[in-house]
Amino acid sequence: MKEQETYMQLMMSFANVQKNMVRFIQKSAMDKGLSIPQYSILMTISHCSEMTQKTVGEKTFLPKSTLSQAVDGLVKEGYLNRQQVVCNRREMMLSLSEKGQQLVDNFHSQEDGLYQVFKAASEQFTAEQIKELLDAHQKISTYLTRVELEVTNK
């Protein structure tokens, strides 16, 4: 196999995994009456106890208007708490409400949801294979981030 074909095959492999993950995310979000941005926001915040809206935007790459609209909907539905940051009144702090945490927990335990399906798919690998896969992904991610920063700062 040519070197170029190998790299293209690897790139397409990442794209296929991502495409399949998005399908599960779309279904889970739709089943709960959420948009993809709302799902992304909930999952991003679930890894911390709280996070500023600006940080959520940076982590999700959502445009400010989309982020604001999605957050408004999540607050209105009772999934998110939103408070002004004490030392910066223009900044908003977001956290999951109890109802929001229950929803995230439900996504994780959903039998046909991304988490459970991905867990089942991962069980075919040994612990060593998973470690190697994570290391390889981290190296690729770190490299792409570095190159992106170099290009952006030119």
Coordinates of N, CA and C in Angstrom, one line a residue:
M1 N 0.8 -1.2 0.0 CA 0.0 0.0 0.0 C 0.9 1.2 0.0
K2 N 0.5 2.2 -0.8 CA 1.3 3.4 -0.9 C 1.2 4.2 0.4
E3 N 2.2 5.0 0.7 CA 2.2 5.8 2.0 C 1.0 6.7 2.0
Q4 N 0.7 7.4 0.9 CA -0.4 8.3 0.9 C -1.7 7.6 1.2
E5 N -1.9 6.4 0.6 CA -3.1 5.6 0.9 C -3.2 5.2 2.4
T6 N -2.1 4.9 3.0 CA -2.1 4.6 4.4 C -2.7 5.7 5.2
Y7 N -2.1 6.9 5.0 CA -2.6 8.1 5.7 C -4.0 8.5 5.5
M8 N -4.4 8.3 4.2 CA -5.8 8.6 3.8 C -6.7 7.6 4.5
Q9 N -6.3 6.3 4.6 CA -7.1 5.3 5.3 C -7.2 5.6 6.8
L10 N -6.2 6.0 7.4 CA -6.2 6.4 8.8 C -7.2 7.6 9.0
M11 N -7.1 8.6 8.2 CA -7.9 9.8 8.3 C -9.4 9.4 8.1
M12 N -9.7 8.5 7.1 CA -11.0 8.1 6.9 C -11.6 7.2 8.0
S13 N -10.7 6.5 8.7 CA -11.1 5.7 9.8 C -11.6 6.6 11.0
F14 N -10.8 7.7 11.2 CA -11.2 8.7 12.2 C -12.6 9.3 11.9
A15 N -12.7 9.6 10.6 CA -14.0 10.2 10.1 C -15.2 9.3 10.3
N16 N -14.9 8.0 10.0 CA -16.0 7.0 10.1 C -16.5 6.8 11.6
V17 N -15.5 6.8 12.5 CA -15.8 6.7 13.9 C -16.6 7.9 14.3
Q18 N -16.1 9.1 13.9 CA -16.8 10.3 14.3 C -18.2 10.4 13.8
K19 N -18.4 10.0 12.5 CA -19.7 10.0 11.9 C -20.7 9.0 12.6
N20 N -20.2 7.9 13.0 CA -21.1 6.9 13.7 C -21.4 7.4 15.1
M21 N -20.4 8.1 15.8 CA -20.7 8.6 17.1 C -21.8 9.7 17.0
V22 N -21.7 10.6 16.0 CA -22.6 11.7 15.8 C -24.0 11.1 15.6
R23 N -24.2 10.0 14.9 CA -25.5 9.4 14.7 C -26.1 9.0 16.1
F24 N -25.3 8.4 17.0 CA -25.8 8.1 18.3 C -26.2 9.3 19.1
I25 N -25.4 10.3 19.0 CA -25.6 11.6 19.7 C -26.9 12.2 19.2
Q26 N -27.1 12.3 17.9 CA -28.3 12.8 17.3 C -29.5 12.1 17.8
K27 N -29.5 10.8 17.8 CA -30.7 10.0 18.3 C -30.9 10.3 19.8
S28 N -29.9 10.3 20.6 CA -30.1 10.5 22.0 C -30.6 11.9 22.3
A29 N -30.1 12.9 21.6 CA -30.5 14.2 21.8 C -32.0 14.4 21.4
M30 N -32.3 13.9 20.2 CA -33.6 14.0 19.7 C -34.7 13.3 20.6
D31 N -34.3 12.1 21.1 CA -35.2 11.4 21.9 C -35.6 12.2 23.2
K32 N -34.7 13.1 23.6 CA -34.9 13.9 24.8 C -35.4 15.3 24.5
G33 N -35.6 15.6 23.2 CA -36.1 16.9 22.8 C -35.0 18.0 22.9
L34 N -33.7 17.5 22.7 CA -32.6 18.5 22.7 C -32.0 18.6 21.4
S35 N -31.3 19.7 21.2 CA -30.5 19.9 20.0 C -29.1 19.4 20.2
I36 N -28.4 19.2 19.1 CA -27.0 18.7 19.3 C -26.1 19.7 20.1
P37 N -26.2 21.0 19.9 CA -25.5 21.9 20.8 C -25.9 21.8 22.2
Q38 N -27.2 21.6 22.5 CA -27.6 21.4 23.9 C -27.0 20.2 24.5
Y39 N -27.0 19.1 23.8 CA -26.4 17.8 24.2 C -24.9 18.1 24.5
S40 N -24.2 18.7 23.6 CA -22.8 19.0 23.7 C -22.5 19.8 25.0
I41 N -23.3 20.8 25.2 CA -23.1 21.7 26.4 C -23.3 20.8 27.7
L42 N -24.3 20.0 27.8 CA -24.6 19.2 29.0 C -23.4 18.3 29.2
M43 N -22.9 17.6 28.2 CA -21.8 16.7 28.3 C -20.5 17.4 28.7
T44 N -20.3 18.6 28.2 CA -19.1 19.3 28.5 C -19.1 19.7 30.0
I45 N -20.2 20.3 30.4 CA -20.3 20.7 31.8 C -20.3 19.6 32.8
S46 N -20.8 18.4 32.4 CA -20.9 17.2 33.3 C -19.5 16.8 33.8
H47 N -18.4 17.2 33.1 CA -17.1 16.8 33.6 C -16.6 17.6 34.7
C48 N -17.2 18.7 35.0 CA -16.8 19.7 36.0 C -18.1 20.0 36.9
S49 N -17.8 20.6 38.0 CA -19.0 21.0 38.8 C -19.6 22.2 38.2
E50 N -18.8 23.1 37.7 CA -19.3 24.3 37.0 C -18.3 24.8 36.0
M51 N -18.8 25.7 35.1 CA -17.9 26.1 34.0 C -18.5 27.4 33.5
T52 N -17.7 28.4 33.1 CA -18.2 29.6 32.6 C -18.7 29.4 31.2
Q53 N -19.7 30.2 30.8 CA -20.3 30.0 29.5 C -19.2 30.2 28.4
K54 N -18.2 31.1 28.6 CA -17.1 31.4 27.7 C -16.3 30.1 27.5
T55 N -16.0 29.4 28.6 CA -15.2 28.2 28.6 C -16.0 27.1 27.8
V56 N -17.3 27.0 28.1 CA -18.1 26.0 27.4 C -18.0 26.3 25.9
G57 N -18.1 27.5 25.5 CA -18.0 27.9 24.1 C -16.7 27.5 23.5
E58 N -15.6 27.7 24.2 CA -14.2 27.3 23.7 C -14.1 25.8 23.6
K59 N -14.7 25.1 24.5 CA -14.6 23.6 24.4 C -15.5 23.0 23.4
T60 N -16.6 23.6 23.1 CA -17.6 23.0 22.2 C -17.4 23.6 20.8
F61 N -16.7 24.7 20.6 CA -16.5 25.4 19.3 C -17.9 25.9 18.8
L62 N -18.8 26.1 19.7 CA -20.1 26.6 19.2 C -20.0 28.1 19.1
P63 N -20.6 28.7 18.0 CA -20.7 30.1 17.8 C -21.4 30.7 19.0
K64 N -21.1 32.0 19.4 CA -21.7 32.6 20.6 C -23.2 32.6 20.5
S65 N -23.8 32.9 19.3 CA -25.3 33.0 19.2 C -25.9 31.6 19.5
T66 N -25.3 30.6 18.9 CA -25.8 29.2 19.1 C -25.7 28.8 20.5
L67 N -24.5 29.1 21.1 CA -24.3 28.8 22.5 C -25.3 29.5 23.4
S68 N -25.5 30.7 23.2 CA -26.4 31.5 24.0 C -27.8 31.0 23.9
Q69 N -28.3 30.7 22.7 CA -29.6 30.2 22.5 C -29.8 28.8 23.1
A70 N -28.8 27.9 23.0 CA -28.8 26.6 23.6 C -28.9 26.6 25.1
V71 N -28.0 27.5 25.7 CA -28.0 27.6 27.1 C -29.3 28.2 27.6
D72 N -29.9 29.2 26.9 CA -31.2 29.7 27.3 C -32.3 28.6 27.4
G73 N -32.3 27.7 26.4 CA -33.2 26.6 26.4 C -33.0 25.6 27.5
L74 N -31.7 25.3 27.8 CA -31.4 24.4 28.9 C -31.8 25.0 30.2
V75 N -31.6 26.3 30.4 CA -32.0 26.9 31.7 C -33.5 26.9 31.8
K76 N -34.2 27.2 30.7 CA -35.6 27.3 30.7 C -36.2 25.9 31.0
E77 N -35.6 24.8 30.5 CA -36.1 23.5 30.8 C -35.7 22.9 32.2
G78 N -34.8 23.7 32.9 CA -34.4 23.3 34.2 C -33.2 22.4 34.3
Y79 N -32.5 22.2 33.1 CA -31.3 21.3 33.1 C -30.0 22.0 33.6
L80 N -30.0 23.4 33.4 CA -28.8 24.1 33.8 C -29.2 25.2 34.8
N81 N -28.2 25.5 35.7 CA -28.2 26.7 36.5 C -27.3 27.7 35.9
R82 N -27.7 29.0 35.9 CA -26.9 30.1 35.3 C -26.8 31.2 36.4
Q83 N -25.6 31.6 36.7 CA -25.4 32.7 37.6 C -24.3 33.6 37.1
Q84 N -24.4 34.9 37.5 CA -23.3 35.8 37.1 C -22.1 35.5 38.0
V85 N -20.9 35.6 37.4 CA -19.7 35.4 38.1 C -19.5 36.7 39.0
V86 N -19.2 36.4 40.2 CA -19.1 37.5 41.2 C -18.1 38.6 40.8
C87 N -16.9 38.2 40.4 CA -15.9 39.2 40.1 C -16.0 39.8 38.7
N88 N -16.8 39.2 37.8 CA -17.0 39.7 36.5 C -18.5 39.5 36.1
R89 N -19.2 40.6 36.2 CA -20.6 40.5 36.0 C -21.1 40.3 34.6
R90 N -20.1 40.4 33.7 CA -20.5 40.1 32.3 C -20.4 38.6 32.0
E91 N -19.7 37.9 32.8 CA -19.5 36.4 32.6 C -20.5 35.6 33.4
M92 N -21.0 34.5 32.8 CA -22.0 33.7 33.4 C -21.4 32.3 33.8
M93 N -21.7 31.8 35.0 CA -21.3 30.5 35.4 C -22.4 29.5 35.2
L94 N -22.1 28.4 34.6 CA -23.1 27.4 34.3 C -22.8 26.1 35.1
S95 N -23.8 25.5 35.6 CA -23.7 24.2 36.3 C -24.9 23.4 36.0
L96 N -24.8 22.1 36.1 CA -25.9 21.2 35.9 C -26.8 21.3 37.1
S97 N -28.1 21.4 36.9 CA -29.1 21.2 38.0 C -29.2 19.8 38.3
E98 N -30.0 19.5 39.3 CA -30.2 18.1 39.7 C -30.9 17.4 38.5
K99 N -31.9 18.1 37.9 CA -32.6 17.5 36.7 C -31.6 17.3 35.5
G100 N -30.7 18.2 35.4 CA -29.6 18.1 34.3 C -28.7 16.9 34.6
Q101 N -28.3 16.7 35.8 CA -27.4 15.6 36.2 C -28.2 14.3 35.9
Q102 N -29.4 14.2 36.3 CA -30.2 13.0 36.0 C -30.3 12.7 34.5
L103 N -30.4 13.8 33.7 CA -30.5 13.6 32.2 C -29.1 13.0 31.7
V104 N -28.0 13.6 32.2 CA -26.7 13.1 31.8 C -26.5 11.7 32.2
D105 N -26.9 11.4 33.5 CA -26.8 10.0 33.9 C -27.6 9.0 33.1
N106 N -28.8 9.5 32.6 CA -29.7 8.7 31.8 C -29.0 8.5 30.4
F107 N -28.3 9.5 29.9 CA -27.6 9.3 28.6 C -26.5 8.3 28.8
H108 N -25.8 8.2 29.9 CA -24.8 7.3 30.1 C -25.3 5.8 30.3
S109 N -26.5 5.7 30.8 CA -27.0 4.4 31.1 C -28.0 3.9 30.0
Q110 N -28.3 4.8 29.0 CA -29.2 4.4 27.9 C -28.6 3.3 27.1
E111 N -29.3 2.2 27.0 CA -28.8 0.9 26.4 C -28.3 1.1 25.0
D112 N -29.1 1.9 24.2 CA -28.7 2.1 22.8 C -28.0 3.5 22.6
G113 N -27.6 4.1 23.7 CA -26.9 5.4 23.6 C -25.4 5.2 23.4
L114 N -24.8 6.3 23.1 CA -23.4 6.3 22.7 C -22.5 5.7 23.7
Y115 N -22.7 6.1 25.0 CA -21.8 5.6 26.0 C -21.8 4.1 26.1
Q116 N -23.0 3.5 26.2 CA -23.1 2.0 26.3 C -22.6 1.3 25.1
V117 N -22.9 1.8 23.9 CA -22.5 1.2 22.7 C -21.0 1.3 22.5
F118 N -20.4 2.4 22.8 CA -19.0 2.6 22.7 C -18.3 1.7 23.8
K119 N -18.8 1.6 24.9 CA -18.3 0.7 26.0 C -18.3 -0.7 25.4
A120 N -19.4 -1.2 24.8 CA -19.4 -2.5 24.3 C -18.4 -2.7 23.2
A121 N -18.3 -1.7 22.3 CA -17.3 -1.8 21.2 C -15.9 -1.9 21.7
S122 N -15.6 -1.2 22.8 CA -14.3 -1.2 23.4 C -13.9 -2.4 24.1
E123 N -14.9 -3.2 24.6 CA -14.6 -4.4 25.3 C -13.9 -5.5 24.5
Q124 N -13.9 -5.3 23.2 CA -13.1 -6.3 22.3 C -11.6 -6.1 22.4
F125 N -11.2 -5.0 23.0 CA -9.8 -4.7 23.1 C -9.2 -5.0 24.5
T126 N -8.0 -5.4 24.6 CA -7.3 -5.6 25.8 C -7.0 -4.3 26.5
A127 N -6.7 -4.3 27.7 CA -6.3 -3.0 28.4 C -5.1 -2.4 27.7
E128 N -4.1 -3.2 27.3 CA -2.9 -2.7 26.6 C -3.3 -2.1 25.3
Q129 N -4.2 -2.7 24.5 CA -4.6 -2.2 23.2 C -5.3 -0.8 23.4
I130 N -6.1 -0.7 24.5 CA -6.8 0.5 24.7 C -5.8 1.6 25.1
K131 N -4.8 1.3 25.9 CA -3.7 2.2 26.3 C -3.0 2.7 25.0
E132 N -2.6 1.8 24.1 CA -1.9 2.1 22.9 C -2.8 3.0 22.0
L133 N -4.1 2.7 21.9 CA -5.0 3.5 21.1 C -5.1 4.9 21.7
L134 N -5.3 5.0 23.0 CA -5.3 6.3 23.6 C -4.1 7.1 23.4
D135 N -2.9 6.4 23.5 CA -1.6 7.1 23.3 C -1.5 7.6 21.9
A136 N -1.9 6.8 20.9 CA -1.8 7.2 19.5 C -2.8 8.4 19.2
H137 N -4.0 8.3 19.8 CA -4.9 9.4 19.6 C -4.4 10.7 20.2
Q138 N -3.8 10.6 21.4 CA -3.3 11.8 22.0 C -2.1 12.4 21.2
K139 N -1.3 11.5 20.7 CA -0.2 12.1 19.9 C -0.7 12.8 18.6
I140 N -1.7 12.2 18.0 CA -2.3 12.8 16.8 C -3.0 14.1 17.2
S141 N -3.7 14.1 18.2 CA -4.4 15.3 18.7 C -3.5 16.4 19.1
T142 N -2.4 16.1 19.8 CA -1.4 17.1 20.2 C -0.8 17.7 19.0
Y143 N -0.4 16.9 18.0 CA 0.2 17.4 16.8 C -0.7 18.3 16.1
L144 N -1.9 17.9 15.9 CA -2.9 18.7 15.1 C -3.1 20.0 15.8
T145 N -3.2 20.0 17.1 CA -3.4 21.3 17.9 C -2.2 22.2 17.7
R146 N -1.0 21.6 17.8 CA 0.2 22.4 17.7 C 0.3 23.1 16.3
V147 N 0.0 22.3 15.2 CA 0.0 22.8 13.9 C -1.1 23.9 13.7
E148 N -2.2 23.6 14.2 CA -3.3 24.6 14.1 C -2.9 26.0 14.8
L149 N -2.3 25.9 15.9 CA -1.8 27.1 16.6 C -0.7 27.8 15.8
E150 N 0.2 27.0 15.2 CA 1.2 27.6 14.3 C 0.6 28.4 13.1
V151 N -0.4 27.7 12.5 CA -1.1 28.3 11.3 C -1.9 29.6 11.7
T152 N -2.5 29.5 12.9 CA -3.4 30.6 13.4 C -2.5 31.8 13.7
N153 N -1.3 31.5 14.2 CA -0.4 32.6 14.7 C 0.5 33.2 13.6
K154 N 0.3 32.7 12.4 CA 1.2 33.2 11.3 C 0.7 34.6 10.9

